Amino acid sequence: MSNLSRRSFLKGAAAVSLAAAASGVLAGCSVSDIPGLTGGVTVVGAKTGAFVIKAEGEGEDEVITVAVTDAQNYEYFTNLLVKAHITNGLAEDELSVVETKTSSGYEIEPSVKLLGEEEVEAGMAEENAVKCDAIAAGKSGDAEFLINTGIKGWQAIELTLTLTHDGTEVEGAEPIVFTFRK
């Protein structure tokens, strides 16, 4: 058996890593390794729609890329910049649409729940405790949600991103759920 050079070894290792990563993407990877985020991605098939996600960044600011494939296999990407700030009793998380390419009529609809210690939904003591704006998937712009942190008994914010088309949830496209912990 001949000795492998360092370069040959690294080439082989890179090829194996690439193959392993590709198989993970096809299987529907978890995003639980993203700092500050827990959750998962469900790939439901190219004919009914699919979500794929990755993140870049450090600390409190994470850039999340959501790639959605619709029934016609038309793929578009939405970059959401998630920034967490606590000011005057309000946690402000901005979802900024950095770049989008899409068929018309699609939106990514965010919704938020406050979770208590037992991972159950915390009671909303005040009106307008959670405010969400839809993220138009065909336009650039900003959407944000505000959470009133003065409400007692919550430990985490659960953010759900749902793909809609002309105001209706896309059949078979499972929502993506993230949890931001205190």
mmCIF file of N, CA and C in Angstrom, residues 18-150:
data_model
loop_
_atom_site.group_PDB
_atom_site.id
_atom_site.type_symbol
_atom_site.label_atom_id
_atom_site.label_comp_id
_atom_site.label_asym_id
_atom_site.label_seq_id
_atom_site.Cartn_x
_atom_site.Cartn_y
_atom_site.Cartn_z
ATOM 1 N N LEU A 18 -18.310 16.637 1.483
ATOM 2 C CA LEU A 18 -19.305 17.188 0.569
ATOM 3 C C LEU A 18 -20.445 16.206 0.339
ATOM 4 N N ALA A 19 -20.127 14.943 0.165
ATOM 5 C CA ALA A 19 -21.156 13.916 -0.035
ATOM 6 C C ALA A 19 -22.032 13.787 1.202
ATOM 7 N N ALA A 20 -21.412 13.825 2.375
ATOM 8 C CA ALA A 20 -22.182 13.716 3.624
ATOM 9 C C ALA A 20 -23.094 14.918 3.797
ATOM 10 N N ALA A 21 -22.580 16.111 3.490
ATOM 11 C CA ALA A 21 -23.398 17.319 3.613
ATOM 12 C C ALA A 21 -24.569 17.287 2.646
ATOM 13 N N ALA A 22 -24.320 16.846 1.416
ATOM 14 C CA ALA A 22 -25.390 16.781 0.412
ATOM 15 C C ALA A 22 -26.477 15.814 0.834
ATOM 16 N N SER A 23 -26.088 14.678 1.399
ATOM 17 C CA SER A 23 -27.102 13.718 1.830
ATOM 18 C C SER A 23 -27.916 14.276 2.979
ATOM 19 N N GLY A 24 -27.292 15.087 3.840
ATOM 20 C CA GLY A 24 -28.017 15.714 4.936
ATOM 21 C C GLY A 24 -29.041 16.713 4.444
ATOM 22 N N VAL A 25 -28.690 17.504 3.414
ATOM 23 C CA VAL A 25 -29.624 18.473 2.857
ATOM 24 C C VAL A 25 -30.820 17.768 2.248
ATOM 25 N N LEU A 26 -30.571 16.684 1.526
ATOM 26 C CA LEU A 26 -31.668 15.954 0.895
ATOM 27 C C LEU A 26 -32.590 15.319 1.916
ATOM 28 N N ALA A 27 -32.050 14.975 3.084
ATOM 29 C CA ALA A 27 -32.864 14.321 4.106
ATOM 30 C C ALA A 27 -33.637 15.316 4.950
ATOM 31 N N GLY A 28 -33.341 16.602 4.846
ATOM 32 C CA GLY A 28 -34.021 17.594 5.667
ATOM 33 C C GLY A 28 -33.271 17.822 6.953
ATOM 34 N N CYS A 29 -32.256 18.671 6.920
ATOM 35 C CA CYS A 29 -31.358 18.859 8.058
ATOM 36 C C CYS A 29 -32.050 19.553 9.216
ATOM 37 N N SER A 30 -31.466 19.387 10.374
ATOM 38 C CA SER A 30 -31.910 20.116 11.547
ATOM 39 C C SER A 30 -31.148 21.422 11.618
ATOM 40 N N VAL A 31 -31.764 22.437 12.209
ATOM 41 C CA VAL A 31 -31.062 23.694 12.388
ATOM 42 C C VAL A 31 -30.726 23.919 13.851
ATOM 43 N N SER A 32 -30.734 22.857 14.646
ATOM 44 C CA SER A 32 -30.517 23.005 16.079
ATOM 45 C C SER A 32 -29.096 23.427 16.417
ATOM 46 N N ASP A 33 -28.174 23.360 15.455
ATOM 47 C CA ASP A 33 -26.806 23.772 15.736
ATOM 48 C C ASP A 33 -26.590 25.266 15.523
ATOM 49 N N ILE A 34 -27.611 25.996 15.110
ATOM 50 C CA ILE A 34 -27.476 27.436 14.928
ATOM 51 C C ILE A 34 -27.503 28.099 16.300
ATOM 52 N N PRO A 35 -26.508 28.929 16.640
ATOM 53 C CA PRO A 35 -26.476 29.546 17.971
ATOM 54 C C PRO A 35 -27.742 30.338 18.256
ATOM 55 N N GLY A 36 -28.344 30.090 19.414
ATOM 56 C CA GLY A 36 -29.517 30.838 19.819
ATOM 57 C C GLY A 36 -30.820 30.383 19.206
ATOM 58 N N LEU A 37 -30.783 29.383 18.326
ATOM 59 C CA LEU A 37 -32.004 28.920 17.675
ATOM 60 C C LEU A 37 -32.160 27.423 17.871
ATOM 61 N N THR A 38 -33.383 26.982 18.082
ATOM 62 C CA THR A 38 -33.665 25.553 18.040
ATOM 63 C C THR A 38 -34.855 25.368 17.123
ATOM 64 N N GLY A 39 -34.983 24.207 16.551
ATOM 65 C CA GLY A 39 -36.096 23.971 15.636
ATOM 66 C C GLY A 39 -35.689 22.984 14.582
ATOM 67 N N GLY A 40 -36.459 22.859 13.555
ATOM 68 C CA GLY A 40 -36.143 21.899 12.516
ATOM 69 C C GLY A 40 -36.738 22.300 11.191
ATOM 70 N N VAL A 41 -36.361 21.591 10.181
ATOM 71 C CA VAL A 41 -36.838 21.840 8.829
ATOM 72 C C VAL A 41 -37.482 20.569 8.313
ATOM 73 N N THR A 42 -38.655 20.684 7.754
ATOM 74 C CA THR A 42 -39.313 19.532 7.166
ATOM 75 C C THR A 42 -39.316 19.700 5.657
ATOM 76 N N VAL A 43 -38.748 18.744 4.954
ATOM 77 C CA VAL A 43 -38.798 18.749 3.496
ATOM 78 C C VAL A 43 -39.944 17.834 3.088
ATOM 79 N N VAL A 44 -40.923 18.374 2.371
ATOM 80 C CA VAL A 44 -42.134 17.608 2.098
ATOM 81 C C VAL A 44 -42.251 17.171 0.649
ATOM 82 N N GLY A 45 -41.226 17.400 -0.152
ATOM 83 C CA GLY A 45 -41.242 16.924 -1.533
ATOM 84 C C GLY A 45 -41.378 18.063 -2.521
ATOM 85 N N ALA A 46 -40.731 17.920 -3.661
ATOM 86 C CA ALA A 46 -40.675 18.999 -4.649
ATOM 87 C C ALA A 46 -42.037 19.304 -5.257
ATOM 88 N N LYS A 47 -42.969 18.336 -5.247
ATOM 89 C CA LYS A 47 -44.263 18.567 -5.887
ATOM 90 C C LYS A 47 -45.185 19.407 -5.017
ATOM 91 N N THR A 48 -44.975 19.402 -3.701
ATOM 92 C CA THR A 48 -45.879 20.136 -2.819
ATOM 93 C C THR A 48 -45.211 21.302 -2.119
ATOM 94 N N GLY A 49 -43.908 21.477 -2.280
ATOM 95 C CA GLY A 49 -43.219 22.592 -1.636
ATOM 96 C C GLY A 49 -42.234 22.092 -0.609
ATOM 97 N N ALA A 50 -41.166 22.835 -0.398
ATOM 98 C CA ALA A 50 -40.147 22.419 0.560
ATOM 99 C C ALA A 50 -39.467 23.636 1.151
ATOM 100 N N PHE A 51 -39.049 23.507 2.389
ATOM 101 C CA PHE A 51 -38.265 24.537 3.049
ATOM 102 C C PHE A 51 -36.857 24.013 3.272
ATOM 103 N N VAL A 52 -35.859 24.797 2.958
ATOM 104 C CA VAL A 52 -34.473 24.492 3.299
ATOM 105 C C VAL A 52 -33.940 25.732 3.990
ATOM 106 N N ILE A 53 -33.088 25.566 4.982
ATOM 107 C CA ILE A 53 -32.655 26.737 5.733
ATOM 108 C C ILE A 53 -31.197 26.635 6.128
ATOM 109 N N LYS A 54 -30.515 27.759 6.211
ATOM 110 C CA LYS A 54 -29.154 27.803 6.744
ATOM 111 C C LYS A 54 -28.989 29.145 7.445
ATOM 112 N N ALA A 55 -27.936 29.296 8.212
ATOM 113 C CA ALA A 55 -27.727 30.558 8.917
ATOM 114 C C ALA A 55 -26.262 30.937 8.885
ATOM 115 N N GLU A 56 -26.008 32.229 8.910
ATOM 116 C CA GLU A 56 -24.654 32.752 8.992
ATOM 117 C C GLU A 56 -24.670 33.883 10.006
ATOM 118 N N GLY A 57 -23.521 34.156 10.595
ATOM 119 C CA GLY A 57 -23.437 35.270 11.532
ATOM 120 C C GLY A 57 -23.009 34.806 12.905
ATOM 121 N N GLU A 58 -22.775 35.753 13.772
ATOM 122 C CA GLU A 58 -22.319 35.438 15.119
ATOM 123 C C GLU A 58 -23.123 36.238 16.123
ATOM 124 N N GLY A 59 -23.126 35.749 17.366
ATOM 125 C CA GLY A 59 -23.766 36.482 18.446
ATOM 126 C C GLY A 59 -25.265 36.560 18.278
ATOM 127 N N GLU A 60 -25.818 37.734 18.575
ATOM 128 C CA GLU A 60 -27.265 37.894 18.544
ATOM 129 C C GLU A 60 -27.815 38.069 17.136
ATOM 130 N N ASP A 61 -26.976 38.456 16.190
ATOM 131 C CA ASP A 61 -27.450 38.695 14.828
ATOM 132 C C ASP A 61 -27.204 37.468 13.966
ATOM 133 N N GLU A 62 -28.262 36.891 13.442
ATOM 134 C CA GLU A 62 -28.158 35.715 12.583
ATOM 135 C C GLU A 62 -28.849 36.024 11.263
ATOM 136 N N VAL A 63 -28.204 35.696 10.162
ATOM 137 C CA VAL A 63 -28.854 35.817 8.860
ATOM 138 C C VAL A 63 -29.376 34.443 8.486
ATOM 139 N N ILE A 64 -30.679 34.333 8.331
ATOM 140 C CA ILE A 64 -31.318 33.056 8.039
ATOM 141 C C ILE A 64 -31.780 33.089 6.592
ATOM 142 N N THR A 65 -31.381 32.107 5.809
ATOM 143 C CA THR A 65 -31.823 32.019 4.424
ATOM 144 C C THR A 65 -32.881 30.935 4.314
ATOM 145 N N VAL A 66 -34.071 31.309 3.878
ATOM 146 C CA VAL A 66 -35.155 30.359 3.676
ATOM 147 C C VAL A 66 -35.319 30.164 2.176
ATOM 148 N N ALA A 67 -35.165 28.939 1.715
ATOM 149 C CA ALA A 67 -35.367 28.629 0.299
ATOM 150 C C ALA A 67 -36.644 27.812 0.172
ATOM 151 N N VAL A 68 -37.556 28.260 -0.651
ATOM 152 C CA VAL A 68 -38.843 27.584 -0.805
ATOM 153 C C VAL A 68 -38.985 27.119 -2.243
ATOM 154 N N THR A 69 -39.360 25.859 -2.427
ATOM 155 C CA THR A 69 -39.632 25.324 -3.755
ATOM 156 C C THR A 69 -41.132 25.099 -3.871
ATOM 157 N N ASP A 70 -41.764 25.713 -4.849
ATOM 158 C CA ASP A 70 -43.211 25.547 -4.976
ATOM 159 C C ASP A 70 -43.540 24.346 -5.861
ATOM 160 N N ALA A 71 -44.821 24.171 -6.155
ATOM 161 C CA ALA A 71 -45.276 22.984 -6.886
ATOM 162 C C ALA A 71 -44.685 22.894 -8.288
ATOM 163 N N GLN A 72 -44.281 24.025 -8.847
ATOM 164 C CA GLN A 72 -43.695 24.019 -10.189
ATOM 165 C C GLN A 72 -42.166 23.958 -10.138
ATOM 166 N N ASN A 73 -41.623 23.618 -8.965
ATOM 167 C CA ASN A 73 -40.172 23.559 -8.762
ATOM 168 C C ASN A 73 -39.498 24.906 -9.002
ATOM 169 N N TYR A 74 -40.240 25.985 -8.826
ATOM 170 C CA TYR A 74 -39.654 27.316 -8.928
ATOM 171 C C TYR A 74 -39.099 27.670 -7.558
ATOM 172 N N GLU A 75 -37.821 27.952 -7.485
ATOM 173 C CA GLU A 75 -37.193 28.170 -6.192
ATOM 174 C C GLU A 75 -36.908 29.653 -5.984
ATOM 175 N N TYR A 76 -37.178 30.144 -4.787
ATOM 176 C CA TYR A 76 -36.784 31.500 -4.466
ATOM 177 C C TYR A 76 -36.214 31.527 -3.056
ATOM 178 N N PHE A 77 -35.490 32.584 -2.747
ATOM 179 C CA PHE A 77 -34.786 32.677 -1.479
ATOM 180 C C PHE A 77 -35.179 33.968 -0.777
ATOM 181 N N THR A 78 -35.328 33.893 0.518
ATOM 182 C CA THR A 78 -35.600 35.066 1.327
ATOM 183 C C THR A 78 -34.594 35.094 2.459
ATOM 184 N N ASN A 79 -33.811 36.144 2.561
ATOM 185 C CA ASN A 79 -32.875 36.288 3.668
ATOM 186 C C ASN A 79 -33.530 37.108 4.768
ATOM 187 N N LEU A 80 -33.610 36.535 5.949
ATOM 188 C CA LEU A 80 -34.210 37.215 7.087
ATOM 189 C C LEU A 80 -33.107 37.544 8.077
ATOM 190 N N LEU A 81 -32.944 38.814 8.398
ATOM 191 C CA LEU A 81 -31.958 39.218 9.377
ATOM 192 C C LEU A 81 -32.653 39.302 10.727
ATOM 193 N N VAL A 82 -32.276 38.432 11.639
ATOM 194 C CA VAL A 82 -32.923 38.356 12.943
ATOM 195 C C VAL A 82 -32.050 39.082 13.949
ATOM 196 N N LYS A 83 -32.560 40.167 14.523
ATOM 197 C CA LYS A 83 -31.819 40.923 15.531
ATOM 198 C C LYS A 83 -32.656 40.995 16.800
ATOM 199 N N ALA A 84 -32.089 40.601 17.898
ATOM 200 C CA ALA A 84 -32.812 40.643 19.170
ATOM 201 C C ALA A 84 -32.282 41.804 20.008
ATOM 202 N N HIS A 85 -33.156 42.677 20.416
ATOM 203 C CA HIS A 85 -32.790 43.796 21.281
ATOM 204 C C HIS A 85 -33.820 43.888 22.402
ATOM 205 N N ILE A 86 -33.382 44.165 23.610
ATOM 206 C CA ILE A 86 -34.307 44.390 24.716
ATOM 207 C C ILE A 86 -34.195 45.868 25.088
ATOM 208 N N THR A 87 -35.299 46.616 24.910
ATOM 209 C CA THR A 87 -35.298 48.031 25.275
ATOM 210 C C THR A 87 -36.621 48.395 25.915
ATOM 211 N N ASN A 88 -36.548 49.048 27.041
ATOM 212 C CA ASN A 88 -37.744 49.540 27.737
ATOM 213 C C ASN A 88 -38.823 48.471 27.873
ATOM 214 N N GLY A 89 -38.406 47.264 28.221
ATOM 215 C CA GLY A 89 -39.378 46.201 28.433
ATOM 216 C C GLY A 89 -39.917 45.581 27.167
ATOM 217 N N LEU A 90 -39.390 45.959 26.001
ATOM 218 C CA LEU A 90 -39.846 45.360 24.748
ATOM 219 C C LEU A 90 -38.696 44.621 24.094
ATOM 220 N N ALA A 91 -38.962 43.398 23.671
ATOM 221 C CA ALA A 91 -37.988 42.675 22.856
ATOM 222 C C ALA A 91 -38.354 42.945 21.412
ATOM 223 N N GLU A 92 -37.447 43.512 20.656
ATOM 224 C CA GLU A 92 -37.731 43.847 19.269
ATOM 225 C C GLU A 92 -36.894 42.955 18.370
ATOM 226 N N ASP A 93 -37.541 42.131 17.592
ATOM 227 C CA ASP A 93 -36.858 41.270 16.631
ATOM 228 C C ASP A 93 -37.267 41.716 15.242
ATOM 229 N N GLU A 94 -36.306 42.110 14.438
ATOM 230 C CA GLU A 94 -36.601 42.588 13.094
ATOM 231 C C GLU A 94 -36.371 41.469 12.096
ATOM 232 N N LEU A 95 -37.333 41.276 11.217
ATOM 233 C CA LEU A 95 -37.173 40.339 10.112
ATOM 234 C C LEU A 95 -37.044 41.178 8.851
ATOM 235 N N SER A 96 -35.843 41.307 8.338
ATOM 236 C CA SER A 96 -35.613 42.151 7.170
ATOM 237 C C SER A 96 -35.491 41.284 5.928
ATOM 238 N N VAL A 97 -36.310 41.558 4.932
ATOM 239 C CA VAL A 97 -36.212 40.838 3.676
ATOM 240 C C VAL A 97 -35.089 41.481 2.875
ATOM 241 N N VAL A 98 -33.967 40.782 2.768
ATOM 242 C CA VAL A 98 -32.799 41.326 2.097
ATOM 243 C C VAL A 98 -32.902 41.118 0.591
ATOM 244 N N GLU A 99 -33.305 39.934 0.178
ATOM 245 C CA GLU A 99 -33.362 39.631 -1.256
ATOM 246 C C GLU A 99 -34.433 38.576 -1.482
ATOM 247 N N THR A 100 -35.277 38.777 -2.479
ATOM 248 C CA THR A 100 -36.284 37.766 -2.789
ATOM 249 C C THR A 100 -36.403 37.584 -4.291
ATOM 250 N N LYS A 101 -36.679 36.351 -4.691
ATOM 251 C CA LYS A 101 -37.018 36.036 -6.083
ATOM 252 C C LYS A 101 -38.193 35.065 -5.989
ATOM 253 N N THR A 102 -39.300 35.392 -6.561
ATOM 254 C CA THR A 102 -40.457 34.529 -6.360
ATOM 255 C C THR A 102 -41.496 34.672 -7.459
ATOM 256 N N SER A 103 -42.371 33.673 -7.544
ATOM 257 C CA SER A 103 -43.591 33.817 -8.327
ATOM 258 C C SER A 103 -44.502 34.765 -7.555
ATOM 259 N N SER A 104 -45.432 35.407 -8.234
ATOM 260 C CA SER A 104 -46.297 36.351 -7.540
ATOM 261 C C SER A 104 -47.293 35.616 -6.656
ATOM 262 N N GLY A 105 -47.737 36.307 -5.625
ATOM 263 C CA GLY A 105 -48.765 35.760 -4.749
ATOM 264 C C GLY A 105 -48.259 35.005 -3.540
ATOM 265 N N TYR A 106 -46.940 34.755 -3.436
ATOM 266 C CA TYR A 106 -46.405 34.025 -2.286
ATOM 267 C C TYR A 106 -45.982 34.992 -1.190
ATOM 268 N N GLU A 107 -46.214 34.605 0.058
ATOM 269 C CA GLU A 107 -45.741 35.353 1.214
ATOM 270 C C GLU A 107 -45.222 34.378 2.257
ATOM 271 N N ILE A 108 -44.279 34.857 3.065
ATOM 272 C CA ILE A 108 -43.865 34.098 4.244
ATOM 273 C C ILE A 108 -44.514 34.788 5.431
ATOM 274 N N GLU A 109 -45.427 34.090 6.094
ATOM 275 C CA GLU A 109 -46.252 34.669 7.146
ATOM 276 C C GLU A 109 -45.662 34.304 8.509
ATOM 277 N N PRO A 110 -45.189 35.298 9.293
ATOM 278 C CA PRO A 110 -44.668 34.968 10.619
ATOM 279 C C PRO A 110 -45.769 35.013 11.676
ATOM 280 N N SER A 111 -45.683 34.146 12.661
ATOM 281 C CA SER A 111 -46.549 34.229 13.833
ATOM 282 C C SER A 111 -45.703 33.888 15.056
ATOM 283 N N VAL A 112 -46.109 34.403 16.212
ATOM 284 C CA VAL A 112 -45.297 34.289 17.420
ATOM 285 C C VAL A 112 -46.147 33.802 18.576
ATOM 286 N N LYS A 113 -45.571 32.931 19.414
ATOM 287 C CA LYS A 113 -46.188 32.498 20.670
ATOM 288 C C LYS A 113 -45.177 32.708 21.779
ATOM 289 N N LEU A 114 -45.641 33.071 22.959
ATOM 290 C CA LEU A 114 -44.786 33.103 24.138
ATOM 291 C C LEU A 114 -44.951 31.780 24.868
ATOM 292 N N LEU A 115 -43.834 31.121 25.200
ATOM 293 C CA LEU A 115 -43.882 29.825 25.867
ATOM 294 C C LEU A 115 -43.485 29.975 27.327
ATOM 295 N N GLY A 116 -44.186 29.241 28.204
ATOM 296 C CA GLY A 116 -43.870 29.252 29.626
ATOM 297 C C GLY A 116 -42.818 28.216 29.969
ATOM 298 N N GLU A 117 -42.624 27.997 31.268
ATOM 299 C CA GLU A 117 -41.571 27.096 31.736
ATOM 300 C C GLU A 117 -41.751 25.671 31.245
ATOM 301 N N GLU A 118 -42.978 25.221 31.106
ATOM 302 C CA GLU A 118 -43.243 23.838 30.690
ATOM 303 C C GLU A 118 -43.417 23.732 29.179
ATOM 304 N N GLU A 119 -42.914 24.720 28.447
ATOM 305 C CA GLU A 119 -43.032 24.750 26.987
ATOM 306 C C GLU A 119 -44.488 24.822 26.521
ATOM 307 N N VAL A 120 -45.356 25.349 27.383
ATOM 308 C CA VAL A 120 -46.746 25.550 26.971
ATOM 309 C C VAL A 120 -46.931 27.037 26.695
ATOM 310 N N GLU A 121 -47.963 27.354 25.947
ATOM 311 C CA GLU A 121 -48.184 28.744 25.574
ATOM 312 C C GLU A 121 -48.532 29.570 26.805
ATOM 313 N N ALA A 122 -47.819 30.663 27.008
ATOM 314 C CA ALA A 122 -48.084 31.550 28.136
ATOM 315 C C ALA A 122 -49.302 32.406 27.821
ATOM 316 N N GLY A 123 -50.077 32.723 28.857
ATOM 317 C CA GLY A 123 -51.268 33.539 28.661
ATOM 318 C C GLY A 123 -50.918 34.939 28.209
ATOM 319 N N MET A 124 -51.715 35.487 27.321
ATOM 320 C CA MET A 124 -51.511 36.846 26.856
ATOM 321 C C MET A 124 -52.329 37.777 27.746
ATOM 322 N N ALA A 125 -51.664 38.442 28.680
ATOM 323 C CA ALA A 125 -52.370 39.261 29.655
ATOM 324 C C ALA A 125 -52.830 40.588 29.066
ATOM 325 N N GLU A 126 -52.156 41.051 28.018
ATOM 326 C CA GLU A 126 -52.481 42.349 27.447
ATOM 327 C C GLU A 126 -52.794 42.216 25.959
ATOM 328 N N GLU A 127 -53.657 43.100 25.500
ATOM 329 C CA GLU A 127 -53.943 43.138 24.071
ATOM 330 C C GLU A 127 -52.694 43.619 23.329
ATOM 331 N N ASN A 128 -52.521 43.170 22.122
ATOM 332 C CA ASN A 128 -51.363 43.537 21.297
ATOM 333 C C ASN A 128 -50.041 43.145 21.935
ATOM 334 N N ALA A 129 -50.040 42.052 22.692
ATOM 335 C CA ALA A 129 -48.792 41.583 23.295
ATOM 336 C C ALA A 129 -47.814 41.142 22.224
ATOM 337 N N VAL A 130 -48.344 40.599 21.128
ATOM 338 C CA VAL A 130 -47.495 40.159 20.024
ATOM 339 C C VAL A 130 -48.024 40.792 18.742
ATOM 340 N N LYS A 131 -47.133 41.423 17.993
ATOM 341 C CA LYS A 131 -47.523 42.038 16.724
ATOM 342 C C LYS A 131 -46.652 41.459 15.624
ATOM 343 N N CYS A 132 -47.260 40.985 14.548
ATOM 344 C CA CYS A 132 -46.508 40.426 13.420
ATOM 345 C C CYS A 132 -46.955 41.090 12.131
ATOM 346 N N ASP A 133 -46.019 41.248 11.222
ATOM 347 C CA ASP A 133 -46.337 41.704 9.871
ATOM 348 C C ASP A 133 -45.936 40.613 8.892
ATOM 349 N N ALA A 134 -46.727 40.441 7.848
ATOM 350 C CA ALA A 134 -46.372 39.462 6.817
ATOM 351 C C ALA A 134 -45.128 39.918 6.078
ATOM 352 N N ILE A 135 -44.340 38.970 5.630
ATOM 353 C CA ILE A 135 -43.151 39.255 4.838
ATOM 354 C C ILE A 135 -43.507 38.977 3.382
ATOM 355 N N ALA A 136 -43.621 40.020 2.587
ATOM 356 C CA ALA A 136 -43.965 39.826 1.181
ATOM 357 C C ALA A 136 -42.790 39.185 0.469
ATOM 358 N N ALA A 137 -43.019 38.026 -0.113
ATOM 359 C CA ALA A 137 -41.923 37.264 -0.711
ATOM 360 C C ALA A 137 -41.524 37.791 -2.078
ATOM 361 N N GLY A 138 -42.244 38.758 -2.613
ATOM 362 C CA GLY A 138 -41.882 39.288 -3.913
ATOM 363 C C GLY A 138 -41.252 40.661 -3.867
ATOM 364 N N LYS A 139 -41.142 41.248 -2.676
ATOM 365 C CA LYS A 139 -40.689 42.626 -2.563
ATOM 366 C C LYS A 139 -39.580 42.737 -1.528
ATOM 367 N N SER A 140 -38.808 43.804 -1.638
ATOM 368 C CA SER A 140 -37.870 44.133 -0.575
ATOM 369 C C SER A 140 -38.599 45.008 0.433
ATOM 370 N N GLY A 141 -38.201 44.916 1.682
ATOM 371 C CA GLY A 141 -38.849 45.709 2.713
ATOM 372 C C GLY A 141 -38.573 45.111 4.066
ATOM 373 N N ASP A 142 -39.166 45.682 5.086
ATOM 374 C CA ASP A 142 -38.946 45.211 6.448
ATOM 375 C C ASP A 142 -40.258 44.754 7.059
ATOM 376 N N ALA A 143 -40.167 43.738 7.896
ATOM 377 C CA ALA A 143 -41.290 43.321 8.726
ATOM 378 C C ALA A 143 -40.721 43.100 10.110
ATOM 379 N N GLU A 144 -41.494 43.346 11.126
ATOM 380 C CA GLU A 144 -40.979 43.137 12.470
ATOM 381 C C GLU A 144 -42.087 42.629 13.367
ATOM 382 N N PHE A 145 -41.681 41.987 14.469
ATOM 383 C CA PHE A 145 -42.657 41.660 15.485
ATOM 384 C C PHE A 145 -42.152 42.177 16.816
ATOM 385 N N LEU A 146 -43.079 42.669 17.641
ATOM 386 C CA LEU A 146 -42.753 43.216 18.948
ATOM 387 C C LEU A 146 -43.396 42.344 20.011
ATOM 388 N N ILE A 147 -42.634 41.976 21.014
ATOM 389 C CA ILE A 147 -43.141 41.149 22.105
ATOM 390 C C ILE A 147 -43.072 41.958 23.387
ATOM 391 N N ASN A 148 -44.174 42.075 24.088
ATOM 392 C CA ASN A 148 -44.198 42.779 25.361
ATOM 393 C C ASN A 148 -43.624 41.866 26.435
ATOM 394 N N THR A 149 -42.381 42.127 26.851
ATOM 395 C CA THR A 149 -41.721 41.252 27.817
ATOM 396 C C THR A 149 -42.187 41.512 29.244
ATOM 397 N N GLY A 150 -43.084 42.487 29.422
ATOM 398 C CA GLY A 150 -43.639 42.724 30.747
ATOM 399 C C GLY A 150 -44.626 41.641 31.164
#
